[in-house]
mmCIF file of C-alpha atoms in Angstrom:
data_model
loop_
_atom_site.group_PDB
_atom_site.id
_atom_site.type_symbol
_atom_site.label_atom_id
_atom_site.label_comp_id
_atom_site.label_asym_id
_atom_site.label_seq_id
_atom_site.Cartn_x
_atom_site.Cartn_y
_atom_site.Cartn_z
ATOM 1 C CA MET A 1457 -6.160 -22.272 -11.050
ATOM 2 C CA SER A 1458 -8.188 -21.879 -7.635
ATOM 3 C CA ALA A 1459 -6.449 -18.925 -4.903
ATOM 4 C CA PRO A 1460 -3.302 -21.046 -3.090
ATOM 5 C CA GLN A 1461 -4.039 -21.702 0.341
ATOM 6 C CA TYR A 1462 -3.811 -18.752 2.709
ATOM 7 C CA ILE A 1463 -0.288 -18.534 4.775
ATOM 8 C CA PRO A 1464 -0.379 -18.241 8.074
ATOM 9 C CA GLY A 1465 2.089 -15.556 9.961
ATOM 10 C CA HIS A 1466 5.594 -17.019 11.030
ATOM 11 C CA GLN A 1467 6.735 -13.622 12.785
ATOM 12 C CA LEU A 1468 8.564 -11.969 11.357
ATOM 13 C CA LEU A 1469 7.677 -8.568 12.973
ATOM 14 C CA THR A 1470 7.557 -8.944 16.119
ATOM 15 C CA GLY A 1471 8.182 -6.396 18.211
ATOM 16 C CA ARG A 1472 7.921 -3.764 15.346
ATOM 17 C CA THR A 1473 5.316 -0.777 14.846
ATOM 18 C CA ALA A 1474 3.850 -0.219 11.243
ATOM 19 C CA VAL A 1475 2.172 2.673 10.103
ATOM 20 C CA ILE A 1476 -0.436 1.792 7.496
ATOM 21 C CA THR A 1477 -2.628 4.049 5.027
ATOM 22 C CA ALA A 1478 -6.227 3.485 3.259
ATOM 23 C CA ALA A 1479 -6.171 -0.085 5.493
ATOM 24 C CA ALA A 1480 -10.092 0.176 5.917
ATOM 25 C CA GLY A 1481 -12.129 -2.923 4.277
ATOM 26 C CA ALA A 1482 -10.830 -5.468 2.009
ATOM 27 C CA GLY A 1483 -8.270 -4.283 -0.370
ATOM 28 C CA ILE A 1484 -4.626 -4.025 -0.244
ATOM 29 C CA GLY A 1485 -4.301 -2.393 2.916
ATOM 30 C CA GLY A 1486 -7.207 -4.245 5.378
ATOM 31 C CA ALA A 1487 -5.070 -7.167 3.843
ATOM 32 C CA THR A 1488 -1.421 -6.265 5.281
ATOM 33 C CA ALA A 1489 -2.602 -4.023 8.108
ATOM 34 C CA ARG A 1490 -4.077 -8.254 9.280
ATOM 35 C CA LYS A 1491 -0.149 -10.111 7.290
ATOM 36 C CA PHE A 1492 1.319 -7.540 9.892
ATOM 37 C CA LEU A 1493 -0.235 -8.249 13.011
ATOM 38 C CA GLU A 1494 -0.233 -12.255 11.652
ATOM 39 C CA GLU A 1495 3.466 -11.650 11.478
ATOM 40 C CA GLY A 1496 3.647 -10.466 15.895
ATOM 41 C CA ALA A 1497 3.899 -6.210 14.519
ATOM 42 C CA ARG A 1498 2.347 -3.571 16.101
ATOM 43 C CA ILE A 1499 0.184 -1.913 13.516
ATOM 44 C CA VAL A 1500 -1.370 2.449 13.636
ATOM 45 C CA ILE A 1501 -3.665 2.840 10.691
ATOM 46 C CA GLY A 1502 -5.480 5.227 8.854
ATOM 47 C CA ASP A 1503 -8.180 5.968 6.096
ATOM 48 C CA ALA A 1504 -10.222 8.578 4.759
ATOM 49 C CA HIS A 1505 -12.752 6.852 5.030
ATOM 50 C CA ALA A 1506 -13.727 7.318 9.206
ATOM 51 C CA ARG A 1507 -16.515 5.549 9.908
ATOM 52 C CA ARG A 1508 -15.387 1.695 8.085
ATOM 53 C CA LEU A 1509 -11.352 2.630 9.883
ATOM 54 C CA LYS A 1510 -13.428 2.574 13.015
ATOM 55 C CA GLU A 1511 -15.368 -0.093 12.704
ATOM 56 C CA THR A 1512 -11.924 -1.800 10.529
ATOM 57 C CA GLU A 1513 -10.185 -1.403 14.204
ATOM 58 C CA GLN A 1514 -11.920 -2.821 16.390
ATOM 59 C CA ALA A 1515 -12.439 -6.174 14.341
ATOM 60 C CA LEU A 1516 -8.781 -6.412 14.648
ATOM 61 C CA ALA A 1517 -8.731 -5.669 18.179
ATOM 62 C CA GLU A 1518 -10.771 -7.991 19.216
ATOM 63 C CA GLU A 1519 -8.835 -10.940 17.035
ATOM 64 C CA PHE A 1520 -5.387 -8.991 18.147
ATOM 65 C CA GLY A 1521 -5.251 -7.412 20.840
ATOM 66 C CA ALA A 1522 -6.320 -3.843 21.755
ATOM 67 C CA ALA A 1523 -2.697 -2.871 22.027
ATOM 68 C CA ASN A 1524 -1.589 -3.759 19.444
ATOM 69 C CA VAL A 1525 -4.440 -1.501 16.944
ATOM 70 C CA THR A 1526 -5.206 2.095 17.369
ATOM 71 C CA SER A 1527 -6.404 3.748 14.122
ATOM 72 C CA LEU A 1528 -6.345 7.980 13.129
ATOM 73 C CA PRO A 1529 -8.866 9.335 10.083
ATOM 74 C CA CYS A 1530 -6.158 10.496 7.858
ATOM 75 C CA ASP A 1531 -7.225 11.353 3.399
ATOM 76 C CA VAL A 1532 -3.180 11.954 2.388
ATOM 77 C CA THR A 1533 -4.260 15.061 0.341
ATOM 78 C CA GLU A 1534 -3.855 16.817 3.557
ATOM 79 C CA GLU A 1535 -0.802 17.808 5.349
ATOM 80 C CA THR A 1536 -2.042 18.291 8.137
ATOM 81 C CA GLN A 1537 -3.052 15.059 8.832
ATOM 82 C CA VAL A 1538 -0.045 12.949 7.833
ATOM 83 C CA GLN A 1539 1.486 14.892 10.672
ATOM 84 C CA ALA A 1540 -0.881 13.587 12.618
ATOM 85 C CA LEU A 1541 -1.138 9.929 11.812
ATOM 86 C CA PHE A 1542 2.995 10.119 12.279
ATOM 87 C CA ALA A 1543 2.614 11.309 15.247
ATOM 88 C CA HIS A 1544 -0.425 9.754 16.753
ATOM 89 C CA ALA A 1545 2.260 6.524 15.795
ATOM 90 C CA GLU A 1546 5.051 7.671 18.404
ATOM 91 C CA GLN A 1547 2.700 8.488 20.962
ATOM 92 C CA ALA A 1548 0.478 5.273 20.413
ATOM 93 C CA HIS A 1549 3.648 3.400 20.346
ATOM 94 C CA GLY A 1550 6.656 5.452 21.263
ATOM 95 C CA SER A 1551 8.991 4.242 18.281
ATOM 96 C CA LEU A 1552 8.309 3.948 14.137
ATOM 97 C CA ASP A 1553 9.594 0.972 12.634
ATOM 98 C CA ILE A 1554 8.258 0.375 9.168
ATOM 99 C CA VAL A 1555 5.428 2.511 6.586
ATOM 100 C CA VAL A 1556 3.667 1.157 4.694
ATOM 101 C CA ASN A 1557 1.703 3.827 1.460
ATOM 102 C CA ASN A 1558 -1.117 2.129 0.373
ATOM 103 C CA ALA A 1559 -3.210 4.915 -0.300
ATOM 104 C CA GLY A 1560 -4.000 5.763 -4.100
ATOM 105 C CA LEU A 1561 -6.938 7.059 -5.719
ATOM 106 C CA GLY A 1562 -7.857 4.730 -9.612
ATOM 107 C CA GLY A 1563 -10.250 5.647 -11.924
ATOM 108 C CA THR A 1564 -10.855 5.241 -16.150
ATOM 109 C CA ALA A 1565 -11.108 8.187 -18.072
ATOM 110 C CA GLU A 1566 -10.581 8.044 -21.932
ATOM 111 C CA LEU A 1567 -6.756 11.219 -22.369
ATOM 112 C CA THR A 1568 -9.217 12.546 -24.779
ATOM 113 C CA GLU A 1569 -12.131 13.306 -22.105
ATOM 114 C CA MET A 1570 -10.455 13.563 -18.961
ATOM 115 C CA THR A 1571 -11.025 16.708 -16.706
ATOM 116 C CA ASP A 1572 -8.069 19.089 -15.565
ATOM 117 C CA ALA A 1573 -10.176 17.913 -12.008
ATOM 118 C CA GLN A 1574 -9.807 14.147 -12.730
ATOM 119 C CA TRP A 1575 -6.316 14.569 -13.719
ATOM 120 C CA SER A 1576 -5.444 15.799 -10.101
ATOM 121 C CA LYS A 1577 -7.407 13.944 -8.264
ATOM 122 C CA VAL A 1578 -6.127 11.524 -8.567
ATOM 123 C CA LEU A 1579 -2.399 12.806 -8.669
ATOM 124 C CA ASP A 1580 -2.833 14.052 -5.758
ATOM 125 C CA VAL A 1581 -4.110 10.802 -3.927
ATOM 126 C CA THR A 1582 -2.063 7.995 -5.745
ATOM 127 C CA LEU A 1583 1.157 10.643 -5.734
ATOM 128 C CA ASN A 1584 1.831 13.096 -3.665
ATOM 129 C CA GLY A 1585 -0.144 11.053 -0.627
ATOM 130 C CA THR A 1586 2.598 9.093 -0.323
ATOM 131 C CA PHE A 1587 5.067 11.808 -1.181
ATOM 132 C CA ARG A 1588 3.770 12.973 1.870
ATOM 133 C CA CYS A 1589 3.446 10.063 3.607
ATOM 134 C CA THR A 1590 7.494 9.022 2.824
ATOM 135 C CA ARG A 1591 8.236 12.938 3.567
ATOM 136 C CA ALA A 1592 6.659 11.306 6.640
ATOM 137 C CA ALA A 1593 8.275 8.716 7.221
ATOM 138 C CA LEU A 1594 11.080 9.244 6.619
ATOM 139 C CA ARG A 1595 11.115 12.064 9.013
ATOM 140 C CA SER A 1596 10.504 10.173 11.830
ATOM 141 C CA LEU A 1597 12.863 6.902 11.114
ATOM 142 C CA ARG A 1598 16.078 9.260 10.492
ATOM 143 C CA SER A 1599 15.056 10.665 14.582
ATOM 144 C CA ALA A 1600 14.812 7.960 15.624
ATOM 145 C CA GLY A 1601 18.079 6.274 14.369
ATOM 146 C CA ARG A 1602 16.552 3.057 14.279
ATOM 147 C CA GLY A 1603 16.982 2.584 10.515
ATOM 148 C CA GLY A 1604 13.313 1.248 9.111
ATOM 149 C CA VAL A 1605 11.451 0.610 6.329
ATOM 150 C CA VAL A 1606 9.197 2.399 3.490
ATOM 151 C CA VAL A 1607 6.863 0.240 1.221
ATOM 152 C CA ASN A 1608 4.520 1.935 -1.667
ATOM 153 C CA ASN A 1609 2.383 0.435 -3.174
ATOM 154 C CA ALA A 1610 2.384 1.331 -7.569
ATOM 155 C CA SER A 1611 1.220 -0.392 -10.212
ATOM 156 C CA VAL A 1612 2.331 -2.552 -13.243
ATOM 157 C CA VAL A 1613 0.433 0.067 -15.448
ATOM 158 C CA GLY A 1614 3.521 2.736 -13.997
ATOM 159 C CA TRP A 1615 5.446 0.493 -16.847
ATOM 160 C CA ARG A 1616 2.659 -0.862 -18.539
ATOM 161 C CA ALA A 1617 0.048 1.379 -21.322
ATOM 162 C CA GLN A 1618 -3.271 0.682 -20.455
ATOM 163 C CA ALA A 1619 -6.030 3.050 -22.505
ATOM 164 C CA GLY A 1620 -8.327 4.590 -19.947
ATOM 165 C CA GLN A 1621 -5.654 5.268 -17.600
ATOM 166 C CA ALA A 1622 -2.707 7.734 -18.454
ATOM 167 C CA HIS A 1623 -4.074 9.783 -13.836
ATOM 168 C CA TYR A 1624 -2.973 6.667 -12.555
ATOM 169 C CA ALA A 1625 -0.679 5.111 -14.397
ATOM 170 C CA ALA A 1626 1.280 8.778 -14.638
ATOM 171 C CA ALA A 1627 0.854 8.756 -11.362
ATOM 172 C CA LYS A 1628 2.666 5.433 -10.368
ATOM 173 C CA ALA A 1629 4.962 5.749 -12.713
ATOM 174 C CA GLY A 1630 6.067 8.829 -10.248
ATOM 175 C CA VAL A 1631 5.488 6.653 -7.110
ATOM 176 C CA MET A 1632 7.980 3.714 -8.283
ATOM 177 C CA ALA A 1633 10.820 6.963 -9.004
ATOM 178 C CA LEU A 1634 10.372 7.925 -5.865
ATOM 179 C CA THR A 1635 11.153 5.254 -3.994
ATOM 180 C CA ARG A 1636 13.714 4.874 -6.096
ATOM 181 C CA CYS A 1637 15.112 9.320 -5.268
ATOM 182 C CA ALA A 1638 14.117 8.441 -1.529
ATOM 183 C CA ALA A 1639 15.818 4.649 -1.191
ATOM 184 C CA VAL A 1640 19.063 6.735 -2.285
ATOM 185 C CA GLU A 1641 18.765 9.348 -0.508
ATOM 186 C CA ALA A 1642 17.262 7.448 3.138
ATOM 187 C CA ALA A 1643 19.715 4.484 3.149
ATOM 188 C CA ALA A 1644 22.808 7.020 4.693
ATOM 189 C CA TYR A 1645 20.555 6.670 8.348
ATOM 190 C CA GLY A 1646 19.491 3.081 7.317
ATOM 191 C CA VAL A 1647 15.975 3.469 6.634
ATOM 192 C CA ARG A 1648 15.633 0.480 3.187
ATOM 193 C CA VAL A 1649 12.452 2.308 0.795
ATOM 194 C CA ASN A 1650 10.973 -0.564 -1.607
ATOM 195 C CA ALA A 1651 8.061 -0.503 -3.800
ATOM 196 C CA VAL A 1652 5.552 -3.306 -4.786
ATOM 197 C CA ALA A 1653 3.783 -3.195 -8.439
ATOM 198 C CA PRO A 1654 -0.143 -5.451 -8.498
ATOM 199 C CA SER A 1655 -1.227 -6.452 -11.752
ATOM 200 C CA LEU A 1656 -4.362 -7.294 -10.822
ATOM 201 C CA ALA A 1657 -5.798 -7.936 -7.059
ATOM 202 C CA MET A 1658 -9.036 -8.198 -6.507
ATOM 203 C CA HIS A 1659 -10.933 -6.001 -3.685
ATOM 204 C CA PRO A 1660 -14.432 -4.188 -3.715
ATOM 205 C CA HIS A 1661 -13.289 -1.102 -4.910
ATOM 206 C CA LEU A 1662 -11.799 -2.505 -7.732
ATOM 207 C CA VAL A 1663 -15.065 -3.146 -8.147
ATOM 208 C CA LYS A 1664 -16.992 -0.408 -8.385
ATOM 209 C CA VAL A 1665 -14.181 2.065 -10.473
ATOM 210 C CA THR A 1666 -14.163 -1.476 -13.459
ATOM 211 C CA SER A 1667 -16.016 -2.623 -15.796
ATOM 212 C CA ALA A 1668 -16.648 -6.529 -15.674
ATOM 213 C CA GLU A 1669 -15.526 -6.600 -19.345
ATOM 214 C CA LEU A 1670 -11.823 -4.988 -18.388
ATOM 215 C CA LEU A 1671 -11.452 -7.222 -15.692
ATOM 216 C CA ASP A 1672 -12.118 -10.636 -17.665
ATOM 217 C CA GLU A 1673 -10.059 -8.780 -20.604
ATOM 218 C CA LEU A 1674 -7.198 -8.313 -17.706
ATOM 219 C CA THR A 1675 -7.307 -11.596 -16.069
ATOM 220 C CA ARG A 1676 -7.654 -13.376 -18.920
ATOM 221 C CA LYS A 1677 -3.499 -11.479 -19.360
ATOM 222 C CA GLU A 1678 -2.728 -12.647 -16.470
ATOM 223 C CA ALA A 1679 -0.862 -16.438 -16.795
ATOM 224 C CA PHE A 1680 -2.941 -18.359 -13.885
ATOM 225 C CA GLY A 1681 -6.214 -17.494 -15.217
ATOM 226 C CA ARG A 1682 -7.053 -15.587 -12.079
ATOM 227 C CA TYR A 1683 -6.540 -12.221 -10.264
ATOM 228 C CA ALA A 1684 -4.473 -11.608 -7.265
ATOM 229 C CA GLU A 1685 -6.446 -12.219 -3.979
ATOM 230 C CA PRO A 1686 -5.324 -8.929 -1.311
ATOM 231 C CA TRP A 1687 -3.522 -11.260 1.226
ATOM 232 C CA GLU A 1688 -1.604 -12.523 -1.958
ATOM 233 C CA ILE A 1689 0.163 -8.628 -2.719
ATOM 234 C CA ALA A 1690 0.738 -8.142 1.870
ATOM 235 C CA ASN A 1691 2.793 -11.114 1.964
ATOM 236 C CA VAL A 1692 4.433 -9.419 -0.418
ATOM 237 C CA ILE A 1693 4.822 -6.825 1.807
ATOM 238 C CA VAL A 1694 5.721 -8.489 4.633
ATOM 239 C CA PHE A 1695 8.085 -10.035 2.671
ATOM 240 C CA LEU A 1696 9.332 -6.518 1.487
ATOM 241 C CA ALA A 1697 9.451 -5.257 5.355
ATOM 242 C CA SER A 1698 10.968 -7.714 7.507
ATOM 243 C CA GLY A 1699 15.299 -8.578 7.519
ATOM 244 C CA TYR A 1700 14.508 -11.476 4.656
ATOM 245 C CA SER A 1701 14.555 -8.384 2.407
ATOM 246 C CA SER A 1702 17.957 -6.314 4.602
ATOM 247 C CA TYR A 1703 20.468 -6.116 0.998
ATOM 248 C CA MET A 1704 16.899 -4.175 -0.708
ATOM 249 C CA THR A 1705 16.243 -0.686 -1.722
ATOM 250 C CA GLY A 1706 15.157 1.483 -4.237
ATOM 251 C CA GLU A 1707 12.997 -1.702 -5.684
ATOM 252 C CA VAL A 1708 9.830 -2.171 -7.090
ATOM 253 C CA VAL A 1709 9.044 -5.202 -7.411
ATOM 254 C CA SER A 1710 5.898 -6.984 -9.510
ATOM 255 C CA VAL A 1711 3.689 -9.541 -7.742
ATOM 256 C CA SER A 1712 2.180 -10.368 -11.353
ATOM 257 C CA SER A 1713 1.575 -13.383 -13.266
ATOM 258 C CA ARG A 1714 0.478 -11.012 -16.759
ATOM 259 C CA HIS A 1715 2.014 -12.703 -19.480
ATOM 260 C CA ALA A 1716 0.478 -10.246 -22.620
#
C-alpha cells in the first residue's frame, strides 16, 4: 500500500513557540519541524550535528520566514547545551509553549555481545537526554505560568521484545515511564506531557543502522505492508501539541499498524 496523500496544515499551533530536538535531516524531528511551521508555530530547533542543523534552519527559513525559525546546536547528553537551547528559545521569542523531545539513538547488538559503552551511549542519549530536556522544559513552563505541552518520542519496542534491541528498548520503556511521572507532576501547573510510540518510520539514519533483511521483516509485520512516513508520526505529535488533545496527559500513543 502506498503512503497516503500529505495533509496540509490547519493553523492548529498559531502563535505558539516550540523547541524540537534532533530536528536536522529527514527523520521524525525534521518532519515535525516542518509540520509545526505549517501549523503556524514558531520553532527553535536543536541537533548535535551543527552543519546539518544550519542547513535545515536555512531551508525552512527560506520557505516559512526567518522570523519563524531559529536554531542552536545541542547535544542532549550535555546539560550546559540543553540549558543553552532553552535559554535561546526564551530570548528569541520571549516565551515557550511546546517542547518535542525527539533525540534518540539506536543500534543493534545481541545482549551477550553488547559492551558497557554501547549500552550507556544509547541510554544517555535516548533516556537521559529526554530527562534533561523534560526537566528544562518543565522548569521553563512552570516559571512562565502559561501552561504548555511536552511530547516525547518513545517507541513500540518499549512494549515489544525485539532481538538486538535491549539497550534501545530499555531506554524507550524508560521514556514512557518518565512521561507518565512527569505528567502527574506537571498537571499542577497546567502542563501536559505525552509521548508517541512509532513502530517503523523510515528515514536515512535508520537505513544506516539497520540491515535490509530486518527492515523487510519489520515492514511485512505492518498491517498496511509499508513503513510510516516521518510526517505521519509528526501529524500525531501535532495532535498532542494542539488543543485537540487538551484532556490527555501521561499517555503514550502508539503510532503503528503492526499486527504481529
